[in-house]
Coordinates of C-alpha atoms in Angstrom, one line a residue:
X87 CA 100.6 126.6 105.8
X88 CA 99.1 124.3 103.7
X89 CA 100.3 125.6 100.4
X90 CA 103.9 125.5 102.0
X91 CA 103.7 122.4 102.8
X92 CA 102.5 121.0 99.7
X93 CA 105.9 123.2 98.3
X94 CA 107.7 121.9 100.1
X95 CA 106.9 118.0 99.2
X96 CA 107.0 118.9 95.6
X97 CA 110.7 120.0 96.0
X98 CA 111.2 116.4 97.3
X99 CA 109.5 114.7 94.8
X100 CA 112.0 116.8 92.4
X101 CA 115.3 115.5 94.6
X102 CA 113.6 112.2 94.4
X103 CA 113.2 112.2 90.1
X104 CA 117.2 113.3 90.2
X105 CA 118.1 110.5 92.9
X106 CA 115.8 107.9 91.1
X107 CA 118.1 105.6 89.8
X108 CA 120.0 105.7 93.2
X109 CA 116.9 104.6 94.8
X110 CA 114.8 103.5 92.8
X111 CA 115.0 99.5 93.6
X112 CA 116.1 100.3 96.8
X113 CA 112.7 101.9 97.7
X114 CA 110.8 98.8 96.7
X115 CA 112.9 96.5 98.4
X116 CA 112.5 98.7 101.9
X117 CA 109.5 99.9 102.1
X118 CA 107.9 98.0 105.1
X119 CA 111.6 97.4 106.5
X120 CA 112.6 101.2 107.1
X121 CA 109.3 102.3 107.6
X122 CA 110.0 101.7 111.3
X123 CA 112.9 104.3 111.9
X124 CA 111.6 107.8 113.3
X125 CA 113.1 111.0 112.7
X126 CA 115.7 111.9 116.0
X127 CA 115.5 115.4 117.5
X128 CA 118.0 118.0 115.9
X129 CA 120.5 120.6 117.9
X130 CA 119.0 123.6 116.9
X131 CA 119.7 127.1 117.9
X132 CA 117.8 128.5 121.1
X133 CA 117.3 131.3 119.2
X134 CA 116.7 131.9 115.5
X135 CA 119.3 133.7 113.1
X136 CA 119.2 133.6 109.4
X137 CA 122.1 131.4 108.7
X138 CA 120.5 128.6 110.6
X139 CA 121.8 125.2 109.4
X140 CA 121.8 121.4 110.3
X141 CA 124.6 119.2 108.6
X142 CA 123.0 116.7 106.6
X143 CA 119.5 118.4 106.5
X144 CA 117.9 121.0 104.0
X145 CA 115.8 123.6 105.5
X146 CA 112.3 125.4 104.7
X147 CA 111.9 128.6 106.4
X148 CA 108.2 130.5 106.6
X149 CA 106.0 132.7 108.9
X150 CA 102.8 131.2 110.2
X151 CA 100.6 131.9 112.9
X152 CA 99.5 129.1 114.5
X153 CA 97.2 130.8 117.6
X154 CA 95.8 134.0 115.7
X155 CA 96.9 136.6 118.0
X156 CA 98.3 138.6 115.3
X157 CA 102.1 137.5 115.5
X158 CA 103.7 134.9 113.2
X159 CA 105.4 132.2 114.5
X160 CA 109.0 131.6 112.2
X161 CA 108.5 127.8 111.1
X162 CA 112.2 126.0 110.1
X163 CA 110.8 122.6 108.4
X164 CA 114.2 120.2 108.3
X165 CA 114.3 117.5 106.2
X166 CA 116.5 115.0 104.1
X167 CA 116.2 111.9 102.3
X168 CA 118.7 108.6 103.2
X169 CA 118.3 105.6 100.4
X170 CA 114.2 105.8 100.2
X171 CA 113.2 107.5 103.4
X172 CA 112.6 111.1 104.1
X173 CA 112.8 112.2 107.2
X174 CA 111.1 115.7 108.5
X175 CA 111.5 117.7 111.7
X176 CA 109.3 120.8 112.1
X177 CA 111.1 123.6 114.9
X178 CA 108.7 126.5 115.6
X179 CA 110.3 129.8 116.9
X180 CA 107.8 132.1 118.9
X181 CA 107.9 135.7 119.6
X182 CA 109.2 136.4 123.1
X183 CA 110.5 139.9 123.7
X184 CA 111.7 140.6 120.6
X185 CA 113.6 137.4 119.5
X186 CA 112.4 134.0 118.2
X187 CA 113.1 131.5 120.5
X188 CA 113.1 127.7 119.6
X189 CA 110.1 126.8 121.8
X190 CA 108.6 123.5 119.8
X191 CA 110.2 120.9 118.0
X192 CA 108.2 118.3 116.4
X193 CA 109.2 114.9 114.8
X194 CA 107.3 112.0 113.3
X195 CA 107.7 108.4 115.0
X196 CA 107.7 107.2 111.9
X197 CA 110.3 108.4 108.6
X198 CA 108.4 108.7 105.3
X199 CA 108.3 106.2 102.4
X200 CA 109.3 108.2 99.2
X201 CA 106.4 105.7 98.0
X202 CA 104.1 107.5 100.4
X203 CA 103.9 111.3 100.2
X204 CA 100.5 111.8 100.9
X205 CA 101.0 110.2 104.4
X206 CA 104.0 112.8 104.7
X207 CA 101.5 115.8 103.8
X208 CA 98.8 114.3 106.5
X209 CA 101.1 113.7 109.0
X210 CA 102.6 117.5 108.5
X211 CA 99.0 118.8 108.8
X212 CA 98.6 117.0 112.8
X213 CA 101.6 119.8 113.3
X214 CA 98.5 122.9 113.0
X215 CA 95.7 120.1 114.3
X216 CA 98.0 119.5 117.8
X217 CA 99.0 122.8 118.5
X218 CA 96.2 124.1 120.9
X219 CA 97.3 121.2 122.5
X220 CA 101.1 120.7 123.0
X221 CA 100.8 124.5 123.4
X222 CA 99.2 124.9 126.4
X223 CA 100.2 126.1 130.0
X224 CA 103.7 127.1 127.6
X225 CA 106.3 128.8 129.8
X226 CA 108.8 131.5 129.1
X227 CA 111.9 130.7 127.8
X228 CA 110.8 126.8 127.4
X229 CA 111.3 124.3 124.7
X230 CA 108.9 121.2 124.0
X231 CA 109.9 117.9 122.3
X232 CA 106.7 116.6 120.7
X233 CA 106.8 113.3 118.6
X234 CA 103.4 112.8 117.0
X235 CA 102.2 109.4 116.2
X236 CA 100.6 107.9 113.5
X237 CA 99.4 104.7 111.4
X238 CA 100.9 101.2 112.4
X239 CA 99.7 100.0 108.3
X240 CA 101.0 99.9 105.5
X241 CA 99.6 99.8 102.2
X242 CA 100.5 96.1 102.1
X243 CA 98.0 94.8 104.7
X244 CA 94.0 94.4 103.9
X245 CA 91.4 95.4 106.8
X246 CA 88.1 94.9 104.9
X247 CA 88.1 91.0 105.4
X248 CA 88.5 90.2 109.0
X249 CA 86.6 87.4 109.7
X250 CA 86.8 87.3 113.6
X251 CA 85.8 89.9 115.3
X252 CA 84.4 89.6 119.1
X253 CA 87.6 90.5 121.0
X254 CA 89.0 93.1 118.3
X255 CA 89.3 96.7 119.9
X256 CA 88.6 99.7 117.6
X257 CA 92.2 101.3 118.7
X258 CA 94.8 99.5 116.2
X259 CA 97.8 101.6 116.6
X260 CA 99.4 102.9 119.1
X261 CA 98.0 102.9 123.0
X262 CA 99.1 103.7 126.6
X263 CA 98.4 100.2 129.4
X264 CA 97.3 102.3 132.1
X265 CA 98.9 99.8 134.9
X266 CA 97.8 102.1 137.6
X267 CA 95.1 104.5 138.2
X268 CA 96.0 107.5 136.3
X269 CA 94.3 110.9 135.5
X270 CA 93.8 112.7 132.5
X271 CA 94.2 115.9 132.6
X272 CA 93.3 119.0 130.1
X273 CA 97.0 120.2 130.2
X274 CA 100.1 119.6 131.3
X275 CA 100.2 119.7 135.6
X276 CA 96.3 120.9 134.2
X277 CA 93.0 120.4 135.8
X278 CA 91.5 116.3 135.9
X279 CA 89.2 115.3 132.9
X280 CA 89.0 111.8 133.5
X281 CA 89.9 108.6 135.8
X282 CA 91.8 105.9 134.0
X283 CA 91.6 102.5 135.4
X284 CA 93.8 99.3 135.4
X285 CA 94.1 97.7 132.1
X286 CA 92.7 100.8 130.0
X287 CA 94.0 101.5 126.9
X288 CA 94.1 105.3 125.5
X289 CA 95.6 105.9 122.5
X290 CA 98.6 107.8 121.6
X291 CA 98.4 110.8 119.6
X292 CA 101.7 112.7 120.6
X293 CA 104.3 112.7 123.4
X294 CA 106.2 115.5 124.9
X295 CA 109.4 116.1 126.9
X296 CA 110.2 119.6 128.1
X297 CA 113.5 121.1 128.7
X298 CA 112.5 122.6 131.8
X299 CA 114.4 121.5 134.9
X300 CA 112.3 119.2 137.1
X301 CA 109.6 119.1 134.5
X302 CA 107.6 115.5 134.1
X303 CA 109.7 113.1 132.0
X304 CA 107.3 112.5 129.3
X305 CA 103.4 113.5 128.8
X306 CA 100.7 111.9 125.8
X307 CA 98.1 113.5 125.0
X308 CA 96.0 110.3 124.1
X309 CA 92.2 109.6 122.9
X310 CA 90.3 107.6 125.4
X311 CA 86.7 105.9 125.0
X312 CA 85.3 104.3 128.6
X313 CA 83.9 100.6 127.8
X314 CA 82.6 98.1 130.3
X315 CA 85.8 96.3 130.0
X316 CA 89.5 96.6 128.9
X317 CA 90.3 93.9 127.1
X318 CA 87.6 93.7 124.6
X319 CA 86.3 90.1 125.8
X320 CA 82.5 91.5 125.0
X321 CA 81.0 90.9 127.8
X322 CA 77.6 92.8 128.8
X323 CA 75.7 94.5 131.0
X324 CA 72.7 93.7 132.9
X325 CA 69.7 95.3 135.5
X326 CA 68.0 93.6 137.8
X327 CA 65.3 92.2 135.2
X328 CA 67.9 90.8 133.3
X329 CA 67.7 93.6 130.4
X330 CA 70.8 94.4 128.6
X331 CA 72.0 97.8 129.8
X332 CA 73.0 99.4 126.6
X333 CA 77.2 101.0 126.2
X334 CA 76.9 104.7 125.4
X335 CA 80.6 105.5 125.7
X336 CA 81.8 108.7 126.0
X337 CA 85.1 110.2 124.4
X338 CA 87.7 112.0 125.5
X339 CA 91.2 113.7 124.7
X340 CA 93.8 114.8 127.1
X341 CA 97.2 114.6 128.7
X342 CA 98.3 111.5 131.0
X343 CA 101.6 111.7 132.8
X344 CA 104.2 109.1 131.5
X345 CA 106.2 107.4 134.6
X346 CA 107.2 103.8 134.3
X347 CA 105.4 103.0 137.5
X348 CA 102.0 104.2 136.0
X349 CA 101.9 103.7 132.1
X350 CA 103.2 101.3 129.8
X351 CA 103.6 102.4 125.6
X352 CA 102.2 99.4 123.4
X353 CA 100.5 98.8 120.4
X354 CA 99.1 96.7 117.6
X355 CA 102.5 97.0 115.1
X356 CA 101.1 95.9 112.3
X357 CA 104.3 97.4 110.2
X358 CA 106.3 95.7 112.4
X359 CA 104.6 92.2 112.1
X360 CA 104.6 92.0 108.5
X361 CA 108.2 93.3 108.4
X362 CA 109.0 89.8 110.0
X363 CA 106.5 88.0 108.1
X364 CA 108.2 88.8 104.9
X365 CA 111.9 87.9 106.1
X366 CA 110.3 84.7 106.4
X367 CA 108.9 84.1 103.6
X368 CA 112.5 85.8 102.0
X369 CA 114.3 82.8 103.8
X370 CA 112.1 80.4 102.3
X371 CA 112.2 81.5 98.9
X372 CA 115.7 81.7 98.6
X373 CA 116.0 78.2 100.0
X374 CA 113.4 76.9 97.6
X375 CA 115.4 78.7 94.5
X376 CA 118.4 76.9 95.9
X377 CA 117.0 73.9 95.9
X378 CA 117.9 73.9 99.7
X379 CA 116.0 71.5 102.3
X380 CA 114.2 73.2 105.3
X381 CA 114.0 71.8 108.2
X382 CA 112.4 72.1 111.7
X383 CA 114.2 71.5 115.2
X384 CA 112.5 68.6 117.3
X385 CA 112.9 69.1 120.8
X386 CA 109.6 68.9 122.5
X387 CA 108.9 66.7 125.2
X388 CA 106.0 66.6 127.0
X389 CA 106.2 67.3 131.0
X390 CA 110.2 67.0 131.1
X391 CA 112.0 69.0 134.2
X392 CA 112.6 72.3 134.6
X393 CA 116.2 72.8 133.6
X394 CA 117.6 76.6 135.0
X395 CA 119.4 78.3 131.9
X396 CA 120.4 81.8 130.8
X397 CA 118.8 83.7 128.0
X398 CA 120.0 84.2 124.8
X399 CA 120.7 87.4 123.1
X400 CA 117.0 87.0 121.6
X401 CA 115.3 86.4 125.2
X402 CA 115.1 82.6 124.8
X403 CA 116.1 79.9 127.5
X404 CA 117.8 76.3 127.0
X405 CA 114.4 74.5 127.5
X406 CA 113.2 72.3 124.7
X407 CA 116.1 74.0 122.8
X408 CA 119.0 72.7 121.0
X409 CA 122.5 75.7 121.7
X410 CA 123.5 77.0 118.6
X411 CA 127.5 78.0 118.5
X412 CA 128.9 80.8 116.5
X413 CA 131.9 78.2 115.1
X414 CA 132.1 74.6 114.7
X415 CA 134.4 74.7 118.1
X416 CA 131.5 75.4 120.6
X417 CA 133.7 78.2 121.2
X418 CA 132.1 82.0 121.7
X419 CA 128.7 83.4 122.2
X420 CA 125.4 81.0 122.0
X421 CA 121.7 80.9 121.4
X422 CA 119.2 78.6 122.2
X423 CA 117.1 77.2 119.4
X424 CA 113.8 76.6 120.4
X425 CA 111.4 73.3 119.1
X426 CA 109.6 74.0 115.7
X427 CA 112.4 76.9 114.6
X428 CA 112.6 76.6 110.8
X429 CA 116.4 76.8 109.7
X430 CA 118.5 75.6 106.3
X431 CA 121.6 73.5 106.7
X432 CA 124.2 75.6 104.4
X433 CA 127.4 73.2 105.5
X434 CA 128.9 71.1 107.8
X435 CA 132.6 72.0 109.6
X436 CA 134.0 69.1 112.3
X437 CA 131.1 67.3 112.2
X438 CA 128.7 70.1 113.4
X439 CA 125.9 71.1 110.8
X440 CA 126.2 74.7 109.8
X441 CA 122.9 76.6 109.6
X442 CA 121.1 79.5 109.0
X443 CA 117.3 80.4 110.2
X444 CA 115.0 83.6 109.0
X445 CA 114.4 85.0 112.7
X446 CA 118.2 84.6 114.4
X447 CA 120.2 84.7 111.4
X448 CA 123.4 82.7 111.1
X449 CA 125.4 81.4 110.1
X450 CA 125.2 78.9 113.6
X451 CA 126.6 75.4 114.1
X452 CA 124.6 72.6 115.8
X453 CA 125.2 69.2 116.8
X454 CA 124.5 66.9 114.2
X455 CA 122.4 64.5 115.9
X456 CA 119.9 62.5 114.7
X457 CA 116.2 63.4 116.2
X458 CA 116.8 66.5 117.1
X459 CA 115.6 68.0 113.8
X460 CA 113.9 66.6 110.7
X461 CA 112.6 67.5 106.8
X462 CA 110.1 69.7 106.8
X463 CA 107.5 68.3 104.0
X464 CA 104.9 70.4 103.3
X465 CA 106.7 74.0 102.8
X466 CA 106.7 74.1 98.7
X467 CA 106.6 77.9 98.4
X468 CA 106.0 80.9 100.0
X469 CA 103.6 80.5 103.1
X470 CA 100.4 82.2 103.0
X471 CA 99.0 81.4 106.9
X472 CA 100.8 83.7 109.9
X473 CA 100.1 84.0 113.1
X474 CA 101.7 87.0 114.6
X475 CA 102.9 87.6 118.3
X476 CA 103.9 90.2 120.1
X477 CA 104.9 89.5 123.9
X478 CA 105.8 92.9 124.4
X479 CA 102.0 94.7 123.8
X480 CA 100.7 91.3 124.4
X481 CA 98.6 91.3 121.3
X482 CA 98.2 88.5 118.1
X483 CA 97.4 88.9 114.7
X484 CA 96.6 86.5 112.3
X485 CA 97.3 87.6 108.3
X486 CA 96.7 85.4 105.2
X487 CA 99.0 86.3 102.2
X488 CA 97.0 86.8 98.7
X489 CA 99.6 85.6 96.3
X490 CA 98.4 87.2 93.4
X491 CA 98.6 90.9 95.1
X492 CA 101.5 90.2 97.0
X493 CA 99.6 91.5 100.3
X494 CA 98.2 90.5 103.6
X495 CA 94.8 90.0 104.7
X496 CA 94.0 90.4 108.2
X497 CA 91.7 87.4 109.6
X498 CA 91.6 88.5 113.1
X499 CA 93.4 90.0 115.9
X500 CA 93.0 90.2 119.7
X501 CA 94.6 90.5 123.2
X502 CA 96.5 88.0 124.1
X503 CA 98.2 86.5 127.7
X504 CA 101.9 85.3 126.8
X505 CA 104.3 83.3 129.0
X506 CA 106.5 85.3 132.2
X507 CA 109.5 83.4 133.6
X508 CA 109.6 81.8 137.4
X509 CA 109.6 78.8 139.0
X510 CA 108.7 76.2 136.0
X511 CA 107.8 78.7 133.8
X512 CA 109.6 80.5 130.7
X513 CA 108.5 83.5 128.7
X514 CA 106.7 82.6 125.1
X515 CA 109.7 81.8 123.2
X516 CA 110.9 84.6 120.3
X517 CA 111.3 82.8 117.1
X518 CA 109.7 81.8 113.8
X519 CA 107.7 78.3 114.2
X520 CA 106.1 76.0 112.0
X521 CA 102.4 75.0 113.6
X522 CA 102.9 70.9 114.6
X523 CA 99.2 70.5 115.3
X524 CA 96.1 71.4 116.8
X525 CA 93.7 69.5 119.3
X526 CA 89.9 70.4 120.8
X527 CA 91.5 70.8 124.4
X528 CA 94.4 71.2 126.6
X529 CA 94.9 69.7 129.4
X530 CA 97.5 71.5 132.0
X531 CA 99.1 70.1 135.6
X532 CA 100.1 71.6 138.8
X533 CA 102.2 70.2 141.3
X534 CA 101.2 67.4 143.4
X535 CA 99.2 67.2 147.1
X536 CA 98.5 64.5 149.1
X537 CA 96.1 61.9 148.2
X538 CA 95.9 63.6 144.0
X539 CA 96.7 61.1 141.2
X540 CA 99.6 62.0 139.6
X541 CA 101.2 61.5 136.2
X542 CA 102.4 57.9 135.3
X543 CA 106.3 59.2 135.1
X544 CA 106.0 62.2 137.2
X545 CA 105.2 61.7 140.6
X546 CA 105.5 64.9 141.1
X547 CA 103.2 66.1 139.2
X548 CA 99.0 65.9 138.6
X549 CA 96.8 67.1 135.7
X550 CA 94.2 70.1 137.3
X551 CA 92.6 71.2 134.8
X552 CA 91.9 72.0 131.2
X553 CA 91.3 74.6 128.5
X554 CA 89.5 74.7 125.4
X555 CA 91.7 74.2 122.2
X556 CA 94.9 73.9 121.4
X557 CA 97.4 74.5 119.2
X558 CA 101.6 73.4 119.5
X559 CA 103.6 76.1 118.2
X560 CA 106.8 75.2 120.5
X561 CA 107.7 72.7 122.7
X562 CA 105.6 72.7 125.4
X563 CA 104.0 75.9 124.4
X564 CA 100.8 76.3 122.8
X565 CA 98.2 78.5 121.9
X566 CA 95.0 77.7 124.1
X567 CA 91.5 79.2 125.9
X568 CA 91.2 80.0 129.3
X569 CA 92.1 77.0 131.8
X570 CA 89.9 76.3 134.5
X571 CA 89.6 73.4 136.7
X572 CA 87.1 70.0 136.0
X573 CA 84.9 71.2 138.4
X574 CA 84.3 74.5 136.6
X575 CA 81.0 75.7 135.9
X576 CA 79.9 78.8 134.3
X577 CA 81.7 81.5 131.7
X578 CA 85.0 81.4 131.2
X579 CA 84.6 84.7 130.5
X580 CA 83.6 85.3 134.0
X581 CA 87.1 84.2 135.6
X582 CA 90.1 86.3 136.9
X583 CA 92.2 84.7 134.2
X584 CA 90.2 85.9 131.4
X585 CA 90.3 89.5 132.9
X586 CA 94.1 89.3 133.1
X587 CA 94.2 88.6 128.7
X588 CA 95.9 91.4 127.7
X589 CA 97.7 93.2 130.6
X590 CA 101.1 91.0 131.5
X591 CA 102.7 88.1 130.8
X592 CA 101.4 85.5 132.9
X593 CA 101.2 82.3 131.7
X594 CA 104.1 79.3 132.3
X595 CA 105.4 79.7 128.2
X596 CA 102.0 79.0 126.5
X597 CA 99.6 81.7 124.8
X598 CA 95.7 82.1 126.2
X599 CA 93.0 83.3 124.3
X600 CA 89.4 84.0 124.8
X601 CA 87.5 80.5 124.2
X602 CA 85.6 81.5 121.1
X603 CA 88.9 83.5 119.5
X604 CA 91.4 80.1 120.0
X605 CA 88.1 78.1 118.1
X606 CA 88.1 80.3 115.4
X607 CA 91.9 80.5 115.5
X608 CA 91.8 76.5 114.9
X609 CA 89.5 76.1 112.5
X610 CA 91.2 78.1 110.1
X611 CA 94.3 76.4 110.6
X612 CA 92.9 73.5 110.4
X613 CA 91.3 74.0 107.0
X614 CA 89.9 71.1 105.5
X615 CA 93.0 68.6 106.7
X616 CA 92.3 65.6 107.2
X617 CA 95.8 64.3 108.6
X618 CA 95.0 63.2 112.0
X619 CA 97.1 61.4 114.8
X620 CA 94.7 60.6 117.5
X621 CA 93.0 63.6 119.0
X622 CA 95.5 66.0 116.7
X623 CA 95.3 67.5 113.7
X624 CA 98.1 68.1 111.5
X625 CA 97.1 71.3 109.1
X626 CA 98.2 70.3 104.8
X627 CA 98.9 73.9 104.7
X628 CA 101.9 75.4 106.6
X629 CA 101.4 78.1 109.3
X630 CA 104.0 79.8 110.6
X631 CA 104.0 81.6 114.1
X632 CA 106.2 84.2 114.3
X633 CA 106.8 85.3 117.9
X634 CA 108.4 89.1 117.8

């Protein structure tokens, strides 16, 4: 199979040489962009005929037999190439009373760079690896969707010089929350080879649909290794005496039903995060070589009232916003631009300032008011410091550009606990955001009782607590530890909050973070600045927070 294979990427690299100068410059312009598009499904034939044919698709036909009993399987390997991406399905036909019968069909969730072959050729070989697997308990007459996963990376991110490393988990791609007790099993509707608690995290390595009637919407087959906790905040265990009790984890592979009630997909998309990384740094180079002016919206104030508001077509409410109109007549749809977005003024129509930003696009027309946005002065060039968020998986990276190899460095990466909207609270805001400043603590308020002190201003209000570090990214939103109360004594690491880092969205618009990942987290923003305003530090170098 192996020497097919290997034919059959040869006989793209050959289509590739003849479509070269088609997509040639395309390819390097798109590589992280269209690495995120996976190959669909085709409509083939139940059962096999000679003349079988996809529009659009050039086909590979072979004999193989996949589960030695002496009978080839009839393999149809499908695949085309669009601009600089080929995308490959794999449809295996099995011998059932005489006639081949379309009874797997396997696709990638990722298409593959033209750049990138060998990850082509290793992703193809998981197609023999699986099979014993998405095989099993196989019924007459059946057909299985499989869609096998595989690496978040890219070739323009570094791993070999993270700095941080106490709340990084080993699996980096792509994982199943577990948000219920679930059970792994050995096989589909199979026998139970392990319990999977709350807040686990097994990884993906395929998913499957079956065309049976009634049959369970969607099983993955993940990779799971039991640890004393879920969310990687490295705590330990001890006996009686006091002695550590050393991990000895155990691993396991099998198949975990996929309802909505019971599993969440997520991951670490590192792909992903660096694709919006790099329209940023697009937007600011193209600004710079225009001798355009960036600027930042200034909207924050501290502790102002909860004012209800829709969200926007990017999931953002109207608080510590400014509305962005789609024409200089406030007429049409509208966002709302959060405090800290980074835009370019690129006009002015009827005295609104027309403007363009790097994560919403444009063009968008704001009210020209004075205060409400200013010159951002220390963006000369491309920015090197990210920090990058992803509500949806709830997990943060932090990457550091090398400018002289054009890639990223990962620093650190953890679990995170972003912001959920309710009663005074908004979900972490989606955006790109220049970093206004860091402090050693945050302090954080609750409403009111009888006989507290409350907040010169806000009699409605009373400060209850505090965490360790902060850091503004947005309005009212910053990146902090775990909050307790001033009475608090212990490990933070102890409390229900820092069990919840990494399960849902939780917090009122703010991001937490273990106490010794947020210190770390400020010290290398901070750097060596020494731009202070009171208990804040102001970082010389830009960082840029880019909420997905």
């Amino acid at each position: 199979m192996r020497k097919k294979i290997n034919n059959i990427i040869n006989s793209g690299k050959e289509k590739i040489k003849r479509k070269k100068i088609e997509i040639g410059m395309l390819a390097l312009i798109n590589t992280v962009i269209g690495f995120n598009i996976n190959a669909d499904p085709l409509n083939l034939p139940k059962e096999y005929s000679e003349n079988i044919a996809v529009k659009g698709y050039e086909n590979d036909v072979f004999n193989y037999d996949f589960n030695n009993d002496g009978i080839d399987e009839k393999i149809v390997i499908s695949y085309n190439i669009v601009d600089n991406l080929i995308g490959a399905v794999v449809s295996i036909y099995t011998n059932q009373s005489g006639k081949d019968i379309l009874t797997y069909q396997i696709t990638f969730d990722k298409k593959f760079n033209i750049m990138e072959l060998q990850a082509m050729q290793k992703m193809l070989d998981k197609v023999k690896e699986y099979y014993p697997e998405y095989s099993k308990n196989i019924q007459p007459n059946e057909t299985r969707y499989i869609t096998i996963y595989g690496d978040n990376k890219t070739n323009d991110i570094v791993f070999d010089k993270v700095k941080f490393n106490n709340h990084s988990p080993e699996n980096t791609n792509n994982f199943l929350f577990i948000k219920k007790s679930s059970s792994m099993l050995d096989a589909p509707n199979g026998s139970v080879i392990a319990n999977l608690g709350y807040s686990e995290k097994p990884e993906i390595l395929f998913d499957m649909v079956s065309d049976v009637p009634n049959a369970q919407t969607k099983w993955y087959y993940t990779e799971f290794t039991k640890r004393f906790t879920t969310n990687v905040s490295k705590k330990v265990k001890k006996d009686k005496n006091g002695k550590v009790i050393a991990e000895n984890p155990t691993t396991v592979k099998g198949f975990v039903a996929g309802g909505d009630d019971n599993v969440s997909k997520r991951g670490f998309y590192w792909d992903k995060m660096i694709n919006k990384i790099e329209i940023v740094n697009d937007f600011i180079t193209k600004a710079i070589n225009a001798n355009e002016q960036l600027y930042i919206i200034t909207e924050y104030a501290p502790l102002s009232r909860d004012k209800p508001s829709k969200k926007d077509k990017f999931g953002n409410k109207n608080n510590q916003s400014i509305i962005g109109y789609t024409n200089s007549k406030k007429e049409g749809e509208i966002i709302n631009i959060p405090d800290q977005t980074i835009f370019r003024i690129i006009g002015e129509e009827n005295n609104m300032l027309k403007i363009e930003t790097p994560f919403y696009g444009g063009p968008y027309f704001i009210e020209k008011v004075q205060g409400t946005y200013q010159k951002v002065e220390n963006i000369k060039e491309e920015v090197n410091k990210f920090i990058a968020i992803d509500p949806s998986s709830q997990t943060e990276v932090l990457f550091q550009r090398i400018p002289e190899t054009q890639k990223y460095e990962v620093i650190t990466y953890s679990y995170v606990t972003t912001g959920k909207d309710g009663y005074g609270s908004y979900e972490t805001p989606h955006g790109a955001f220049l970093i206004a400043f860091t402090r050693p603590y945050m302090t954080f308020t609750r409403h009111a009782r009888p006989g507290d002190k409350t907040i010169p201003g806000r009699s409605d209000l009373a400060v209850a607590g505090s965490a360790k570090y902060a850091v503004r990214f947005s309005g009212g939103g910053y990146m902090h530890g775990i909050p307790t109360n001033f009475n608090f004594k212990g490990s933070t690491l102890d409390t229900e909050t820092a069990k919840k880092i990494g399960t849902y969205k939780e917090s009122h618009k703010c991001v937490r973070h273990f106490d010794d990942q947020i210190e770390f987290i400020v010290k290398w923003i901070n750097a060596d600045s020494k731009i202070k305003d009171r208990d804040n530090t102001i970082p010389e170098e830009p960082v840029i927070a880019v909420v997905l």
